């Protein structure tokens, strides 16, 4: 069985983990256009190479970040999300009141 | 039956085919009207119909490896049209109709075998969705019925009717379900296309797409740069990477799909049997081997390695369905990298780049669509970008307007 190193629980079988998709910036859902939202939800670089992505250790319900090579299948690095996400993201009401672009 | 096969049967000599080999084009020309990237079934079928129906023969098919060496060579060759949406059923039914005629058309036996496909329901929800699929299928002329446990046992006497403590409640019995020899499909199209003047260049990798003023004007390859009037990408698992060269992103994620085959045994299983709850489908080949396929790998990857996890889970389910298989030995395993869309429908038609056309997002289900893809993509190219009605619902921008064509329920065991 392939082993993944969980930042919280240490080395575990890969079958205990769930892949969560690429780490990328979420546009503000209150102000972005439909096209921008669709791009965020559906479109992807789908790169062949090293990518940064979300993973879940299912038994402990712990989300973390992994750097993985999508050609060699090597997991290069795993770490707690706080290393990237060190500030609270706020989507304020004012933003919602002034949409960037009319969405039909 | 193709006539050449009949002649073969009555012949005393070994009838050797003079033109069995594909013509080897020597040099790349500096320019073509149409460049097709990828010589899988889809690429060569498009070239074939361009030449046959539209008289367009100044065409180069560029393949980085060898003809049909991608997913065309790796699939489990299930052909069916029992999808869920009317857009899907219309499209795949037309493909099945074309498949039936292919051996005649090529005068080359693609071993099309109509054996029927049986999908098992283990829950009430599945039975309800099968009812819907039956009606949609019948509406578009397909032969599909909902059958009960008794009929299922008659069709497949060796099936365990209570696999993994999930009793079989009903079955979606699709009489049009079939298989064909996938390599033969690629060879038949390639031969037909090259005989009509199309050039097939193997070991020719497209390394870049040249776009000027929003329009494709040529491609760079490992054998030099060539100009083109228009280009089609039909590169399956590599779709996103090719699109990136042309300068845009696609709603596609690439996952491996694994399959495996046992030693041959006596014939015992005629229909193709699939269970969506167990993520497993099983079929016996004409050689007697048993082919297993299942769900995609759990995370995206551009690698065709095999994993123990997949073998364990897939075989556990297969053995639940057919307990005696526990005594068989696996002979081979393989994988392909598949271009998955989130609605399990393809991406066909126009792209953000002018004169650059897409045949992508074929994921784990695109072998069965090879003929109709070739035909509709050829129409699209020959008309200078007028999208045929049959493929209009599969436009990439359906994702931008949240108008997906959801076939996930009809593709649960990936084939
Ligand atoms: C294990 C498995 C089982 C499957 N089972 C079924 C099934 O039962 N029924 C079904 O309908 N479908 C099935 N499929 C899906 C089906 O195989 C594919 O959707 C279909 O073969 C796609 O055909 P294609 O011609 O588009 O792609 P491919 O046959 O993959 O051809 C694409 C070609 O593009 C080439 N290429 C890539 N990049 C470049 C480049 N830069 N330059 C030049 N050439 C390039 C590749 O080398 C390749 O030969 C299965 C797939 C797998 C992996």
Coordinates of C-alpha atoms and ligand atoms in Angstrom, one line a residue:
Chain A
X1 CA 0.0 0.0 0.0
X2 CA 1.2 3.5 -0.8
X3 CA 1.9 5.6 2.3
X4 CA 1.1 9.3 2.7
X5 CA 2.5 11.4 5.6
X6 CA -0.4 13.2 7.4
X7 CA 0.9 16.3 9.2
X8 CA -1.3 15.4 12.1
X9 CA -1.3 11.6 12.2
X10 CA 2.0 10.6 10.7
X11 CA 2.4 7.9 8.0
X12 CA -0.8 6.2 7.0
X13 CA -2.1 4.1 4.1
X14 CA -3.2 6.2 1.1
X15 CA -6.7 4.5 1.3
X16 CA -7.3 6.6 4.5
X17 CA -7.1 9.8 2.5
X18 CA -9.5 11.7 0.2
X19 CA -8.2 13.9 -2.6
X20 CA -9.7 17.4 -2.4
X21 CA -8.5 19.3 -5.5
X22 CA -6.0 22.0 -6.3
X23 CA -5.4 24.8 -3.9
X24 CA -6.4 28.0 -5.6
X25 CA -7.8 31.4 -4.7
X26 CA -11.6 31.5 -4.5
X27 CA -13.2 34.5 -6.2
X28 CA -15.6 36.4 -4.0
X29 CA -18.9 34.6 -4.8
X30 CA -20.9 37.7 -4.0
X31 CA -19.1 39.9 -6.6
X32 CA -17.6 37.7 -9.3
X33 CA -19.2 37.0 -12.6
X34 CA -20.8 33.7 -13.5
X35 CA -17.9 33.0 -15.9
X36 CA -15.3 33.6 -13.1
X37 CA -17.3 31.4 -10.8
X38 CA -17.6 28.6 -13.4
X39 CA -13.8 28.9 -14.0
X40 CA -13.2 28.4 -10.3
X41 CA -15.6 25.5 -10.0
X42 CA -15.0 23.5 -13.2
X43 CA -11.9 24.6 -15.0
X44 CA -8.4 23.5 -14.1
X45 CA -4.8 23.7 -15.2
X46 CA -4.7 19.9 -14.8
X47 CA -0.9 20.1 -14.9
X48 CA 1.6 17.3 -15.4
X49 CA 4.1 18.2 -12.8
X50 CA 4.3 19.3 -9.2
X51 CA 0.9 20.6 -7.9
X52 CA -0.3 21.9 -4.6
X53 CA -3.6 20.4 -3.5
X54 CA -6.0 19.7 -0.6
X55 CA -6.2 16.3 1.0
X56 CA -8.4 15.0 3.8
X57 CA -7.4 12.4 6.4
X58 CA -10.9 10.9 6.5
X59 CA -10.8 9.0 9.9
X60 CA -9.7 12.1 11.8
X61 CA -11.5 14.7 9.6
X62 CA -8.3 16.7 9.1
X63 CA -7.7 18.7 6.0
X64 CA -4.1 19.5 5.0
X65 CA -2.1 20.5 1.9
X66 CA 0.2 18.2 -0.1
X67 CA 2.7 18.9 -2.9
X68 CA 2.5 16.0 -5.3
X69 CA 4.1 15.2 -8.7
X70 CA 1.3 14.1 -11.0
X71 CA 3.6 12.2 -13.4
X72 CA 5.8 10.3 -11.0
X73 CA 3.0 9.9 -8.3
X74 CA 5.5 11.1 -5.6
X75 CA 4.2 12.9 -2.6
X76 CA 6.9 15.5 -2.0
X77 CA 5.6 17.5 1.0
X78 CA 2.6 17.7 3.3
X79 CA 1.8 20.5 5.7
X80 CA -0.9 22.1 7.8
X81 CA -3.0 24.7 5.9
X82 CA -2.1 27.3 8.4
X83 CA 1.2 27.6 6.6
X84 CA -0.7 29.2 3.7
X85 CA -3.9 30.4 5.2
X86 CA -2.9 32.6 8.1
X87 CA -5.7 35.2 7.8
X88 CA -9.4 34.9 8.0
X89 CA -11.1 35.5 4.6
X90 CA -14.1 37.8 4.9
X91 CA -16.7 38.4 2.2
X92 CA -18.3 41.6 3.3
X93 CA -21.9 42.7 2.7
X94 CA -20.7 45.8 0.9
X95 CA -19.1 43.7 -1.8
X96 CA -22.3 41.8 -2.3
X97 CA -24.2 45.1 -2.8
X98 CA -21.9 46.3 -5.5
X99 CA -21.4 43.4 -8.0
X100 CA -18.5 43.9 -10.4
X101 CA -20.5 42.8 -13.4
X102 CA -24.2 42.2 -13.9
X103 CA -25.0 38.5 -13.8
X104 CA -28.1 37.4 -15.6
Chain B
X1 CA -20.1 -10.4 -42.5
X2 CA -17.4 -8.7 -44.6
X3 CA -17.0 -10.4 -48.0
X4 CA -13.3 -10.7 -47.6
X5 CA -14.0 -13.0 -44.7
X6 CA -16.2 -15.2 -46.7
X7 CA -13.6 -15.4 -49.5
X8 CA -11.0 -16.2 -46.8
X9 CA -13.2 -19.1 -45.7
X10 CA -13.5 -20.6 -49.2
X11 CA -9.8 -20.0 -50.1
X12 CA -7.2 -22.8 -50.4
X13 CA -4.3 -20.4 -50.1
X14 CA -3.4 -18.2 -47.3
X15 CA -4.9 -14.9 -48.7
X16 CA -2.2 -12.4 -48.0
X17 CA -3.2 -8.7 -48.2
X18 CA -1.0 -6.7 -50.5
X19 CA -1.9 -3.4 -48.9
X20 CA -2.0 -4.6 -45.3
X21 CA 0.6 -2.0 -44.2
X22 CA -0.1 1.6 -43.9
X23 CA 1.8 3.8 -46.3
X24 CA 4.8 5.4 -44.6
X25 CA 4.8 9.1 -45.5
X26 CA 8.4 10.3 -45.8
X27 CA 8.7 13.9 -44.9
X28 CA 6.3 16.3 -43.3
X29 CA 5.1 18.9 -45.8
X30 CA 5.4 22.6 -44.8
X31 CA 1.6 23.1 -44.7
X32 CA -1.7 21.2 -44.6
X33 CA -5.3 22.2 -44.8
X34 CA -6.1 20.2 -41.7
X35 CA -3.8 19.0 -38.9
X36 CA -5.2 16.4 -36.5
X37 CA -3.3 16.0 -33.3
X38 CA -3.5 12.4 -31.9
X39 CA -3.9 9.2 -33.9
X40 CA -6.3 7.4 -31.6
X41 CA -9.5 6.1 -33.0
X42 CA -11.1 9.6 -32.8
X43 CA -8.3 11.3 -34.8
X44 CA -8.1 8.7 -37.6
X45 CA -11.9 8.4 -37.8
X46 CA -12.1 12.2 -38.3
X47 CA -9.4 12.0 -41.0
X48 CA -11.3 9.1 -42.7
X49 CA -14.7 11.0 -42.9
X50 CA -13.0 14.2 -44.0
X51 CA -11.6 12.3 -46.9
X52 CA -14.5 10.1 -47.6
X53 CA -17.5 12.5 -47.3
X54 CA -15.9 15.9 -47.8
X55 CA -13.0 15.2 -50.2
X56 CA -10.6 16.9 -47.9
X57 CA -7.3 15.0 -48.1
X58 CA -4.6 17.5 -47.6
X59 CA -4.6 16.3 -44.0
X60 CA -1.9 15.2 -41.6
X61 CA -2.6 13.1 -38.5
X62 CA 0.2 13.6 -36.0
X63 CA 0.9 11.0 -33.4
X64 CA 3.6 11.2 -30.8
X65 CA 3.7 7.4 -30.3
X66 CA 2.1 4.9 -32.5
X67 CA -1.3 4.5 -34.2
X68 CA -4.0 3.6 -31.6
X69 CA -1.5 3.3 -28.8
X70 CA -3.3 5.5 -26.3
X71 CA -6.7 4.8 -24.8
X72 CA -7.9 3.2 -28.0
X73 CA -5.6 0.3 -27.3
X74 CA -6.5 0.2 -23.6
X75 CA -10.2 0.2 -23.3
X76 CA -12.5 -2.7 -22.6
X77 CA -14.4 -2.2 -25.8
X78 CA -17.9 -1.9 -24.4
X79 CA -20.3 -0.3 -27.0
X80 CA -23.7 0.7 -25.7
X81 CA -26.2 3.6 -26.0
X82 CA -28.2 3.2 -22.7
X83 CA -27.4 6.6 -21.4
X84 CA -29.6 8.9 -19.3
X85 CA -30.1 12.2 -21.1
X86 CA -31.8 12.5 -24.5
X87 CA -28.7 14.4 -25.9
X88 CA -26.5 11.5 -24.8
X89 CA -28.8 8.7 -26.0
X90 CA -29.3 10.3 -29.4
X91 CA -25.6 10.7 -29.9
X92 CA -24.5 7.2 -28.7
X93 CA -27.3 5.5 -30.6
X94 CA -26.1 6.9 -33.8
X95 CA -22.6 5.6 -33.0
X96 CA -23.9 2.1 -32.3
X97 CA -25.7 2.2 -35.6
X98 CA -22.5 3.1 -37.4
X99 CA -20.5 0.5 -35.5
X100 CA -22.8 -2.2 -36.9
X101 CA -21.8 -1.3 -40.4
X102 CA -18.1 -0.8 -39.9
X103 CA -16.8 -4.3 -40.9
X104 CA -18.6 -3.8 -44.2
X105 CA -17.5 -0.3 -44.7
X106 CA -13.8 -1.3 -44.1
X107 CA -14.1 -4.7 -45.7
X108 CA -12.1 -5.7 -42.7
X109 CA -13.5 -7.6 -39.7
X110 CA -13.6 -5.4 -36.6
X111 CA -15.2 -8.4 -34.7
X112 CA -18.3 -6.5 -33.8
X113 CA -20.2 -8.8 -31.4
X114 CA -23.7 -7.9 -30.1
X115 CA -24.0 -9.7 -26.8
X116 CA -26.2 -7.4 -24.8
X117 CA -25.3 -5.5 -21.7
X118 CA -26.8 -6.1 -18.3
X119 CA -26.5 -3.5 -15.5
X120 CA -27.6 -4.7 -12.1
X121 CA -29.7 -2.6 -9.6
X122 CA -29.2 -3.2 -5.9
X123 CA -31.3 -0.3 -4.6
X124 CA -34.7 1.2 -5.2
X125 CA -33.1 4.4 -6.4
X126 CA -31.2 2.4 -9.0
X127 CA -34.4 0.7 -10.2
X128 CA -36.1 4.1 -10.6
X129 CA -33.3 5.4 -12.6
X130 CA -33.3 2.3 -14.8
X131 CA -37.0 2.8 -15.5
X132 CA -36.1 6.3 -16.8
X133 CA -33.2 5.0 -18.8
X134 CA -35.4 2.3 -20.4
X135 CA -38.0 4.8 -21.5
X136 CA -35.5 7.4 -22.8
X137 CA -33.7 4.6 -24.7
X138 CA -36.8 3.2 -26.3
X139 CA -37.9 6.7 -27.2
X140 CA -34.8 7.0 -29.4
X141 CA -35.0 3.6 -30.9
X142 CA -32.7 1.7 -28.6
X143 CA -33.5 -1.8 -27.4
X144 CA -33.5 -1.6 -23.6
X145 CA -35.8 -3.3 -21.1
X146 CA -36.1 -3.5 -17.3
X147 CA -36.0 -7.2 -16.2
X148 CA -36.5 -9.0 -12.9
X149 CA -34.3 -11.4 -10.9
X150 CA -35.7 -14.5 -12.6
X151 CA -34.8 -13.3 -16.1
X152 CA -31.4 -12.2 -14.9
X153 CA -30.7 -15.7 -13.5
X154 CA -31.7 -17.2 -16.9
X155 CA -29.3 -14.8 -18.7
X156 CA -26.4 -15.3 -16.3
X157 CA -26.8 -18.5 -14.3
X158 CA -23.4 -18.2 -12.6
X159 CA -24.2 -14.8 -11.1
X160 CA -24.5 -14.5 -7.3
X161 CA -27.9 -12.9 -6.8
X162 CA -26.9 -11.5 -3.4
X163 CA -23.4 -10.1 -3.9
X164 CA -21.9 -8.3 -0.9
X165 CA -25.3 -8.6 0.9
X166 CA -26.9 -6.3 -1.8
X167 CA -29.6 -8.4 -3.4
X168 CA -30.0 -7.9 -7.1
X169 CA -33.5 -6.3 -7.5
X170 CA -33.6 -5.7 -11.2
X171 CA -31.5 -5.3 -14.3
X172 CA -31.3 -2.9 -17.2
X173 CA -31.1 -5.2 -20.2
X174 CA -29.6 -3.4 -23.1
X175 CA -29.8 -5.7 -26.2
X176 CA -27.7 -3.3 -28.3
X177 CA -24.7 -3.7 -25.9
X178 CA -21.7 -5.0 -27.9
X179 CA -18.0 -5.2 -28.2
X180 CA -15.6 -4.9 -31.1
X181 CA -11.9 -5.2 -31.5
X182 CA -10.5 -1.7 -30.7
X183 CA -7.2 -2.0 -32.6
X184 CA -9.1 -3.1 -35.7
X185 CA -11.3 0.0 -35.5
X186 CA -8.2 2.3 -35.4
X187 CA -6.5 0.3 -38.2
X188 CA -9.6 0.3 -40.4
X189 CA -10.0 4.0 -40.2
X190 CA -6.3 4.7 -40.6
X191 CA -6.1 2.5 -43.7
X192 CA -9.2 4.0 -45.2
X193 CA -7.9 7.5 -44.6
X194 CA -4.4 6.9 -45.9
X195 CA -5.7 5.1 -49.0
X196 CA -7.6 8.3 -49.8
X197 CA -4.5 10.5 -49.4
X198 CA -4.4 11.5 -45.7
X199 CA -0.9 11.4 -44.2
X200 CA -0.4 9.6 -40.9
X201 CA 2.8 10.6 -39.2
X202 CA 3.7 8.5 -36.1
X203 CA 6.5 9.4 -33.7
X204 CA 5.6 13.0 -34.4
X205 CA 4.8 14.9 -31.2
X206 CA 3.1 18.3 -31.3
X207 CA 5.2 20.4 -28.9
X208 CA 3.5 23.8 -29.4
X209 CA 0.4 25.3 -31.1
X210 CA 1.0 28.6 -33.0
X211 CA -1.8 31.1 -32.5
X212 CA -1.8 34.5 -34.2
X213 CA -4.5 37.1 -33.6
X214 CA -6.7 34.5 -31.8
X215 CA -6.4 32.1 -34.7
X216 CA -4.4 28.9 -35.1
X217 CA -1.9 29.1 -38.0
X218 CA 0.3 26.1 -37.4
X219 CA 1.9 23.6 -35.0
X220 CA 5.5 22.9 -33.9
X221 CA 6.6 19.3 -33.8
X222 CA 9.7 17.4 -32.9
X223 CA 10.2 17.1 -36.7
X224 CA 9.7 20.8 -37.5
X225 CA 7.1 23.5 -37.8
X226 CA 4.1 23.1 -40.1
X227 CA 1.4 25.5 -41.1
X228 CA -2.3 24.6 -41.1
X229 CA -5.6 26.0 -42.1
X230 CA -7.2 24.5 -39.0
X231 CA -6.4 22.0 -36.3
X232 CA -8.2 19.4 -34.2
X233 CA -7.0 18.1 -30.9
X234 CA -8.0 14.5 -30.1
X235 CA -5.5 13.6 -27.5
X236 CA -7.7 12.1 -24.7
X237 CA -5.7 12.1 -21.4
X238 CA -3.5 14.9 -22.7
X239 CA -6.3 17.3 -23.5
X240 CA -5.5 19.9 -20.9
X241 CA -1.8 19.9 -21.7
X242 CA -2.5 20.4 -25.4
X243 CA -5.1 23.2 -24.6
X244 CA -2.5 24.9 -22.5
X245 CA -0.2 25.0 -25.6
X246 CA -3.0 26.7 -27.5
X247 CA -3.4 29.1 -24.5
X248 CA -6.6 28.1 -22.7
X249 CA -7.9 25.9 -19.8
X250 CA -10.4 23.1 -19.9
X251 CA -12.9 21.7 -17.4
X252 CA -11.1 18.4 -17.4
X253 CA -9.1 16.4 -14.8
X254 CA -6.9 13.5 -15.8
X255 CA -7.3 10.3 -13.8
X256 CA -5.9 6.8 -14.5
X257 CA -8.4 4.0 -15.2
X258 CA -7.2 0.5 -14.6
X259 CA -8.4 -2.8 -16.1
X260 CA -7.3 -6.4 -15.9
X261 CA -7.8 -9.8 -17.5
X262 CA -7.7 -13.5 -16.2
X263 CA -6.5 -16.7 -17.8
X264 CA -8.9 -18.1 -20.4
X265 CA -11.7 -20.4 -19.3
X266 CA -14.6 -22.2 -21.1
X267 CA -17.4 -19.9 -22.3
X268 CA -19.8 -19.2 -19.4
X269 CA -20.8 -15.6 -19.8
X270 CA -22.4 -14.2 -22.9
X271 CA -23.7 -10.7 -21.8
X272 CA -21.5 -7.9 -20.5
X273 CA -22.5 -7.6 -16.8
X274 CA -22.0 -4.5 -14.8
X275 CA -23.0 -3.4 -11.3
X276 CA -22.9 0.3 -10.5
X277 CA -23.2 -0.2 -6.7
X278 CA -20.2 -2.6 -6.8
X279 CA -18.2 -0.4 -9.2
X280 CA -17.4 -3.4 -11.3
X281 CA -18.1 -4.8 -14.8
X282 CA -17.2 -8.2 -16.0
X283 CA -17.1 -9.7 -19.5
X284 CA -15.7 -12.8 -21.1
X285 CA -13.8 -12.3 -24.3
X286 CA -14.1 -14.5 -27.4
X287 CA -10.7 -16.0 -26.3
X288 CA -12.3 -17.0 -23.0
X289 CA -10.5 -14.5 -20.8
X290 CA -12.4 -12.5 -18.3
X291 CA -12.0 -8.8 -18.4
X292 CA -12.6 -6.6 -15.3
X293 CA -13.0 -2.9 -15.2
X294 CA -14.1 -0.6 -12.4
X295 CA -14.0 3.0 -11.2
X296 CA -11.3 5.5 -11.9
X297 CA -8.3 5.9 -9.5
X298 CA -9.1 8.0 -6.4
X299 CA -6.8 11.0 -7.4
X300 CA -5.6 12.7 -10.6
X301 CA -2.4 11.4 -12.2
X302 CA -0.6 11.2 -15.6
X303 CA 0.8 7.8 -15.0
X304 CA -0.3 4.3 -16.1
X305 CA 1.1 2.4 -13.2
X306 CA -1.0 -0.3 -11.5
X307 CA -2.0 -0.4 -7.9
X308 CA -2.6 -3.1 -5.4
X309 CA -5.5 -1.2 -3.8
X310 CA -7.5 -1.1 -7.1
X311 CA -6.8 -4.8 -7.7
X312 CA -8.0 -5.7 -4.2
X313 CA -11.2 -3.7 -4.3
X314 CA -12.1 -4.5 -7.9
X315 CA -11.5 -8.2 -7.6
X316 CA -13.3 -8.5 -4.3
X317 CA -16.3 -7.1 -6.0
X318 CA -15.9 -9.3 -9.0
X319 CA -15.7 -12.4 -6.8
X320 CA -18.8 -11.3 -5.0
X321 CA -20.6 -11.3 -8.3
X322 CA -19.0 -14.6 -9.6
X323 CA -17.6 -16.5 -6.6
X324 CA -16.0 -19.2 -8.7
X325 CA -13.6 -16.6 -10.1
X326 CA -11.7 -16.7 -6.8
X327 CA -9.8 -19.7 -8.3
X328 CA -8.7 -17.9 -11.5
X329 CA -5.4 -16.3 -12.1
X330 CA -4.9 -12.8 -13.4
X331 CA -2.8 -12.7 -16.6
X332 CA -2.4 -9.0 -17.3
X333 CA -3.3 -5.6 -16.0
X334 CA -3.0 -2.2 -17.6
X335 CA -4.2 1.4 -17.3
X336 CA -4.9 4.4 -19.4
X337 CA -5.0 8.1 -18.4
X338 CA -8.4 9.5 -19.0
X339 CA -9.7 13.0 -19.5
X340 CA -12.7 13.3 -17.1
X341 CA -15.3 15.9 -17.1
X342 CA -17.5 16.6 -14.1
X343 CA -20.7 15.7 -15.9
X344 CA -19.4 12.6 -17.7
X345 CA -20.2 14.0 -21.1
X346 CA -17.5 14.9 -23.7
X347 CA -16.3 18.3 -24.8
X348 CA -16.7 18.7 -28.6
X349 CA -16.7 21.6 -31.0
X350 CA -15.3 25.1 -30.9
X351 CA -12.6 26.4 -28.6
X352 CA -11.6 29.9 -27.6
X353 CA -9.0 29.8 -30.5
X354 CA -10.5 30.3 -34.0
X355 CA -10.2 27.3 -36.3
X356 CA -9.0 25.1 -33.4
X357 CA -11.4 22.4 -32.7
X358 CA -11.9 20.1 -29.7
X359 CA -12.6 16.4 -29.4
X360 CA -11.9 15.8 -25.7
X361 CA -13.3 14.9 -22.3
X362 CA -13.8 11.3 -23.4
X363 CA -12.8 10.0 -20.1
X364 CA -13.6 6.4 -19.6
X365 CA -16.4 6.1 -22.2
X366 CA -15.1 7.3 -25.6
X367 CA -14.4 4.1 -27.5
X368 CA -18.1 3.5 -28.3
X369 CA -18.3 7.0 -29.8
X370 CA -15.4 6.7 -32.2
X371 CA -17.5 6.5 -35.5
X372 CA -19.9 9.3 -34.6
X373 CA -17.1 11.5 -33.3
X374 CA -15.2 11.1 -36.5
X375 CA -18.3 11.9 -38.6
X376 CA -19.4 14.9 -36.7
X377 CA -15.9 16.4 -36.2
X378 CA -15.3 16.0 -40.0
X379 CA -18.6 17.9 -40.6
X380 CA -17.5 20.6 -38.2
X381 CA -14.2 21.1 -40.0
X382 CA -15.6 20.8 -43.5
X383 CA -18.2 23.5 -42.8
X384 CA -15.6 25.8 -41.4
X385 CA -16.9 25.7 -37.9
X386 CA -20.6 25.2 -38.1
X387 CA -21.4 22.9 -35.1
X388 CA -23.5 19.9 -36.0
X389 CA -26.7 19.7 -33.9
X390 CA -25.8 16.3 -32.6
X391 CA -22.8 17.7 -30.7
X392 CA -24.0 21.2 -29.9
X393 CA -25.0 20.1 -26.3
X394 CA -21.3 19.1 -25.7
X395 CA -19.8 22.5 -26.3
X396 CA -17.2 23.5 -23.7
X397 CA -19.0 26.7 -22.8
X398 CA -21.9 24.6 -21.3
X399 CA -19.9 24.8 -18.1
X400 CA -19.9 28.7 -18.2
X401 CA -23.7 28.7 -18.3
X402 CA -24.1 25.8 -15.9
X403 CA -25.9 23.7 -18.6
X404 CA -24.2 20.3 -18.0
X405 CA -25.3 17.1 -19.6
X406 CA -25.2 14.8 -16.6
X407 CA -24.4 11.2 -17.5
X408 CA -22.7 10.3 -14.3
X409 CA -25.6 7.9 -13.3
X410 CA -25.2 6.1 -16.6
X411 CA -21.4 5.7 -16.3
X412 CA -21.0 4.6 -12.7
X413 CA -18.9 1.6 -13.6
X414 CA -16.6 3.4 -16.0
X415 CA -17.1 2.1 -19.5
Ligands
LIG1 C1 -9.0 0.9 -19.0 C2 -9.9 1.6 -19.9 C3 -11.2 1.1 -20.2 C4 -12.0 1.7 -21.0 N1 -13.2 1.1 -21.4 C5 -14.0 1.7 -22.3 C6 -15.2 1.0 -22.7 O1 -15.4 -0.2 -22.3 N2 -16.0 1.6 -23.6 C7 -15.8 2.9 -24.1 O2 -16.6 3.4 -24.9 N3 -14.7 3.6 -23.7 C8 -13.8 3.0 -22.8 N4 -12.7 3.7 -22.4 C9 -12.4 5.0 -22.9 C10 -11.8 5.1 -24.3 O3 -10.7 4.2 -24.3 C11 -11.4 6.5 -24.7 O4 -12.3 7.4 -24.4 C12 -11.1 6.5 -26.2 O5 -10.2 5.5 -26.6 C13 -10.5 7.8 -26.6 O6 -10.1 7.8 -27.9 P1 -9.2 8.9 -28.6 O7 -8.9 8.5 -30.0 O8 -9.8 10.2 -28.3 O9 -7.9 8.9 -27.6 P2 -6.5 8.0 -27.6 O10 -6.7 6.6 -28.2 O11 -5.9 8.0 -26.3 O12 -5.6 8.7 -28.6 C14 -5.0 10.0 -28.3 C15 -3.6 10.0 -29.0 O13 -3.1 11.3 -28.9 C16 -1.7 11.1 -28.8 N5 -1.1 12.3 -28.3 C17 -1.1 12.9 -27.0 N6 -0.4 14.0 -27.0 C18 0.1 14.2 -28.2 C19 1.0 15.2 -28.7 N7 1.5 16.2 -28.0 N8 1.3 15.1 -30.1 C20 0.9 14.1 -30.8 N9 0.1 13.1 -30.4 C21 -0.3 13.2 -29.0 C22 -1.5 9.9 -27.9 O14 -0.2 9.3 -28.0 C23 -2.7 9.0 -28.3 O15 -2.3 8.0 -29.2 C24 -11.7 3.1 -21.5 C25 -10.5 3.6 -21.2 C26 -9.6 3.0 -20.4 C27 -8.3 3.6 -20.1

